[in-house]
Tab-separated table of C-alpha atoms in Angstrom:
chain	number	residue	atom	x	y	z
A	8	MET	CA	-74.930	-208.020	130.126
A	9	ILE	CA	-74.207	-210.166	133.172
A	10	GLY	CA	-70.472	-210.647	133.842
A	11	LYS	CA	-70.576	-212.260	137.282
A	12	LEU	CA	-73.089	-213.898	139.605
A	13	LYS	CA	-72.717	-214.270	143.356
A	14	GLY	CA	-75.435	-216.008	145.295
A	15	VAL	CA	-76.559	-219.304	146.792
A	16	VAL	CA	-76.739	-222.649	145.003
A	17	ASP	CA	-80.454	-223.446	144.673
A	18	SER	CA	-80.291	-226.713	142.693
A	19	TYR	CA	-78.382	-228.661	140.060
A	20	GLY	CA	-79.361	-230.050	136.659
A	21	GLU	CA	-77.449	-232.284	134.267
A	22	ASP	CA	-75.469	-229.434	132.719
A	23	PHE	CA	-76.531	-226.401	134.746
A	24	VAL	CA	-76.827	-224.914	138.201
A	25	ILE	CA	-79.479	-222.510	139.461
A	26	ILE	CA	-77.950	-219.657	141.463
A	27	ASP	CA	-80.343	-217.759	143.744
A	28	VAL	CA	-79.422	-214.076	143.838
A	29	HIS	CA	-81.707	-212.195	146.245
A	30	GLY	CA	-84.680	-214.409	145.415
A	31	VAL	CA	-84.122	-214.563	141.649
A	32	GLY	CA	-82.961	-217.941	140.298
A	33	TYR	CA	-80.530	-217.791	137.387
A	34	VAL	CA	-80.049	-220.917	135.240
A	35	VAL	CA	-76.312	-221.094	134.472
A	36	HIS	CA	-74.889	-223.695	132.087
A	37	CYS	CA	-71.451	-224.991	133.078
A	38	SER	CA	-68.847	-227.569	132.151
A	39	SER	CA	-69.027	-230.781	134.188
A	40	ARG	CA	-65.660	-229.847	135.716
A	41	THR	CA	-67.093	-226.544	136.990
A	42	LEU	CA	-70.269	-228.213	138.283
A	43	GLN	CA	-68.216	-230.785	140.220
A	44	ASN	CA	-66.239	-228.014	141.916
A	45	LEU	CA	-69.228	-225.966	143.033
A	46	PRO	CA	-70.442	-226.232	146.661
A	47	PRO	CA	-73.532	-228.154	147.827
A	48	VAL	CA	-77.074	-226.779	147.609
A	49	GLY	CA	-77.619	-223.971	150.091
A	50	GLU	CA	-74.025	-222.728	150.089
A	51	ALA	CA	-72.622	-219.534	148.558
A	52	ALA	CA	-71.112	-219.622	145.071
A	53	SER	CA	-69.594	-217.125	142.655
A	54	LEU	CA	-69.262	-217.614	138.891
A	55	ALA	CA	-67.783	-215.596	136.050
A	56	ILE	CA	-70.543	-215.312	133.440
A	57	GLU	CA	-70.681	-215.243	129.649
A	58	THR	CA	-74.055	-214.020	128.374
A	59	HIS	CA	-75.381	-215.186	125.005
A	60	VAL	CA	-78.323	-213.182	123.728
A	61	ARG	CA	-80.533	-214.668	121.011
A	62	GLU	CA	-83.800	-213.404	119.538
A	63	ASP	CA	-85.758	-215.997	121.509
A	64	MET	CA	-83.624	-216.442	124.647
A	65	ILE	CA	-80.870	-215.232	126.923
A	66	ARG	CA	-78.480	-217.977	128.002
A	67	LEU	CA	-75.919	-217.760	130.786
A	68	PHE	CA	-72.694	-219.787	130.918
A	69	GLY	CA	-70.760	-219.968	134.164
A	70	PHE	CA	-67.061	-220.470	134.931
A	71	ARG	CA	-64.928	-220.843	138.047
A	72	SER	CA	-62.263	-218.511	136.648
A	73	ASP	CA	-61.797	-215.754	134.081
A	74	SER	CA	-59.271	-217.926	132.232
A	75	GLU	CA	-61.874	-220.663	131.738
A	76	ARG	CA	-64.285	-218.067	130.359
A	77	GLU	CA	-61.593	-216.735	128.001
A	78	TRP	CA	-61.001	-220.234	126.659
A	79	PHE	CA	-64.753	-220.673	126.176
A	80	ARG	CA	-64.741	-217.558	123.990
A	81	LEU	CA	-61.535	-218.497	122.183
A	82	LEU	CA	-62.688	-222.027	121.338
A	83	GLN	CA	-65.852	-220.655	119.726
A	84	SER	CA	-63.756	-218.536	117.361
A	85	VAL	CA	-62.976	-221.818	115.572
A	86	GLN	CA	-65.455	-222.860	112.888
A	87	GLY	CA	-67.499	-225.842	114.041
A	88	VAL	CA	-67.153	-225.092	117.766
A	89	GLY	CA	-70.312	-223.889	119.474
A	90	SER	CA	-71.068	-223.402	123.146
A	91	LYS	CA	-71.871	-227.101	123.720
A	92	VAL	CA	-68.598	-228.352	122.210
A	93	ALA	CA	-66.593	-225.646	124.013
A	94	LEU	CA	-68.089	-226.675	127.370
A	95	GLY	CA	-67.406	-230.319	126.489
A	96	ILE	CA	-63.709	-229.594	125.928
A	97	LEU	CA	-63.526	-227.602	129.175
A	98	SER	CA	-65.157	-230.560	130.934
A	99	VAL	CA	-62.172	-232.806	130.146
A	100	LEU	CA	-59.342	-230.229	130.187
A	101	ASP	CA	-58.800	-227.416	132.676
A	102	PRO	CA	-57.526	-224.107	131.201
A	103	GLY	CA	-53.870	-224.890	131.910
A	104	SER	CA	-54.044	-228.377	130.395
A	105	LEU	CA	-55.939	-227.048	127.382
A	106	ALA	CA	-53.317	-224.332	126.790
A	107	THR	CA	-50.532	-226.907	126.968
A	108	ALA	CA	-52.361	-229.396	124.722
A	109	ILE	CA	-52.980	-226.788	122.011
A	110	ALA	CA	-49.527	-225.200	122.279
A	111	THR	CA	-47.852	-228.600	121.923
A	112	GLY	CA	-50.138	-229.865	119.153
A	113	ASP	CA	-51.660	-232.598	121.326
A	114	LYS	CA	-54.723	-233.270	119.139
A	115	ALA	CA	-55.593	-236.480	121.008
A	116	SER	CA	-56.220	-234.623	124.276
A	117	VAL	CA	-58.422	-232.024	122.570
A	118	ALA	CA	-60.346	-234.805	120.800
A	119	ARG	CA	-61.379	-236.222	124.203
A	120	GLY	CA	-64.058	-233.525	124.345
A	121	PRO	CA	-67.579	-234.778	123.501
A	122	GLY	CA	-68.455	-234.002	119.880
A	123	VAL	CA	-64.841	-233.329	118.899
A	124	GLY	CA	-63.631	-235.530	116.047
A	125	PRO	CA	-60.055	-235.750	114.735
A	126	LYS	CA	-60.634	-233.107	112.032
A	127	LEU	CA	-62.124	-230.579	114.450
A	128	ALA	CA	-59.355	-231.258	116.981
A	129	GLN	CA	-56.793	-230.580	114.255
A	130	ARG	CA	-58.539	-227.309	113.330
A	131	ILE	CA	-58.670	-226.163	116.967
A	132	VAL	CA	-54.967	-226.879	117.475
A	133	SER	CA	-53.961	-225.255	114.170
A	134	GLU	CA	-56.019	-222.087	114.618
A	135	LEU	CA	-55.309	-221.498	118.319
A	136	LYS	CA	-51.703	-222.708	118.572
A	137	ASP	CA	-50.212	-219.200	118.421
A	138	LYS	CA	-52.661	-217.891	121.023
A	139	ALA	CA	-52.387	-220.736	123.546
A	140	PRO	CA	-49.134	-219.759	125.332
A	141	ALA	CA	-50.655	-216.438	126.349
A	142	PHE	CA	-53.391	-218.311	128.233
A	143	GLY	CA	-51.173	-220.620	130.248
A	144	ALA	CA	-47.684	-221.053	131.641
A	145	VAL	CA	-46.494	-223.207	128.745
A	146	ASP	CA	-42.753	-223.886	128.693
A	147	PRO	CA	-41.282	-222.614	125.372
A	148	ALA	CA	-38.850	-225.567	125.431
A	149	LEU	CA	-41.820	-227.937	125.534
A	150	ILE	CA	-43.437	-226.188	122.549
A	151	ARG	CA	-40.189	-226.458	120.552
A	152	LEU	CA	-39.758	-230.112	121.495
A	153	SER	CA	-43.342	-230.997	120.560
A	154	GLY	CA	-42.932	-229.223	117.225
A	155	ALA	CA	-39.741	-231.178	116.535
A	156	VAL	CA	-41.472	-234.476	117.348
A	157	GLU	CA	-44.443	-233.509	115.167
A	158	ASP	CA	-42.301	-232.808	112.082
A	159	LYS	CA	-39.923	-235.709	112.896
A	160	SER	CA	-36.866	-233.468	113.323
A	161	ALA	CA	-36.304	-234.363	116.988
A	162	PRO	CA	-33.095	-236.295	117.807
A	163	ALA	CA	-33.637	-240.059	117.891
A	164	PRO	CA	-33.036	-240.432	121.672
A	165	VAL	CA	-35.652	-237.756	122.374
A	166	ALA	CA	-38.246	-239.294	120.062
A	167	ASP	CA	-37.489	-242.772	121.472
A	168	ALA	CA	-37.837	-241.555	125.070
A	169	ILE	CA	-41.204	-239.893	124.396
A	170	SER	CA	-42.420	-242.964	122.517
A	171	ALA	CA	-41.383	-245.217	125.413
A	172	LEU	CA	-43.286	-243.109	127.951
A	173	VAL	CA	-46.365	-243.029	125.720
A	174	ASN	CA	-46.174	-246.828	125.411
A	175	LEU	CA	-46.171	-247.009	129.215
A	176	GLY	CA	-49.576	-245.315	129.148
A	177	TYR	CA	-48.712	-241.652	129.675
A	178	PRO	CA	-50.475	-239.066	127.455
A	179	GLN	CA	-48.314	-237.550	124.706
A	180	VAL	CA	-48.301	-234.087	126.283
A	181	GLN	CA	-47.193	-235.431	129.698
A	182	ALA	CA	-44.510	-237.592	128.091
A	183	SER	CA	-43.192	-234.628	126.089
A	184	ALA	CA	-43.182	-232.387	129.174
A	185	ALA	CA	-41.308	-235.028	131.197
A	186	VAL	CA	-38.668	-235.488	128.484
A	187	ALA	CA	-38.313	-231.700	128.101
A	188	ALA	CA	-37.621	-231.483	131.831
A	189	ALA	CA	-35.215	-234.439	131.592
A	190	MET	CA	-33.280	-232.698	128.801
A	191	LYS	CA	-32.785	-229.650	131.032
A	192	GLN	CA	-31.083	-231.913	133.583
A	193	ALA	CA	-29.156	-234.255	131.289
A	194	GLY	CA	-28.448	-232.000	128.310
A	195	ASP	CA	-29.283	-232.264	124.614
A	196	GLU	CA	-26.830	-235.127	124.028
A	197	ALA	CA	-28.385	-237.477	126.598
A	198	GLU	CA	-29.168	-241.072	125.627
A	199	ALA	CA	-32.748	-242.326	125.432
A	200	LYS	CA	-32.411	-244.542	128.539
A	201	THR	CA	-31.243	-241.530	130.582
A	202	LEU	CA	-34.131	-239.401	129.333
A	203	ILE	CA	-36.600	-242.205	130.099
A	204	ARG	CA	-35.246	-242.641	133.644
A	205	LEU	CA	-35.322	-238.911	134.387
A	206	GLY	CA	-38.676	-238.549	132.629
A	207	LEU	CA	-40.229	-241.251	134.829
A	208	ARG	CA	-38.862	-239.464	137.878
A	209	GLU	CA	-40.573	-236.251	136.683
A	210	LEU	CA	-43.871	-238.076	136.115
A	211	ALA	CA	-43.718	-239.623	139.574
A	212	ARG	CA	-43.628	-236.226	141.306
């Protein structure tokens, strides 16, 4: 099994790169995010590799980091998620953002992946929610806050502040994170307008 490739970028395709290792060209399928971060043709590149062996083919998937590869494996443990869908999700969310989205129940962010409908996004979040914090630096306070908003047990000022930030165009997960940070500064009894003001300051950083 191939676990890592280090060589020179030979050429790019729509969803793959060919890495030349001592004269042998390896076709490596990658997320669009990974492809965009690889160097130009002719320059050195290194990729963590996941090898899929089938009866009729061997397919290589490449990642910029071990954490991205771990998420690729983890996503495919969910029924309905194959390699194509997993790469699609990793194309729109980096490992840290994906961990936060799943840990906080942000189905909308997960559903941005090509081929991911609302039902599949819900299944991914539900099945991986307990595993997500281990794969990213997710603030436990943010997880608790998101859970409270989800089951409508959050205090009214908190829910109002998050709603206001979402209405201003911020994604749910960013709004929740900003309000969680605002609560640390202002305390649990803070009014919505205070949380909104401090939350906007957090988002502007």
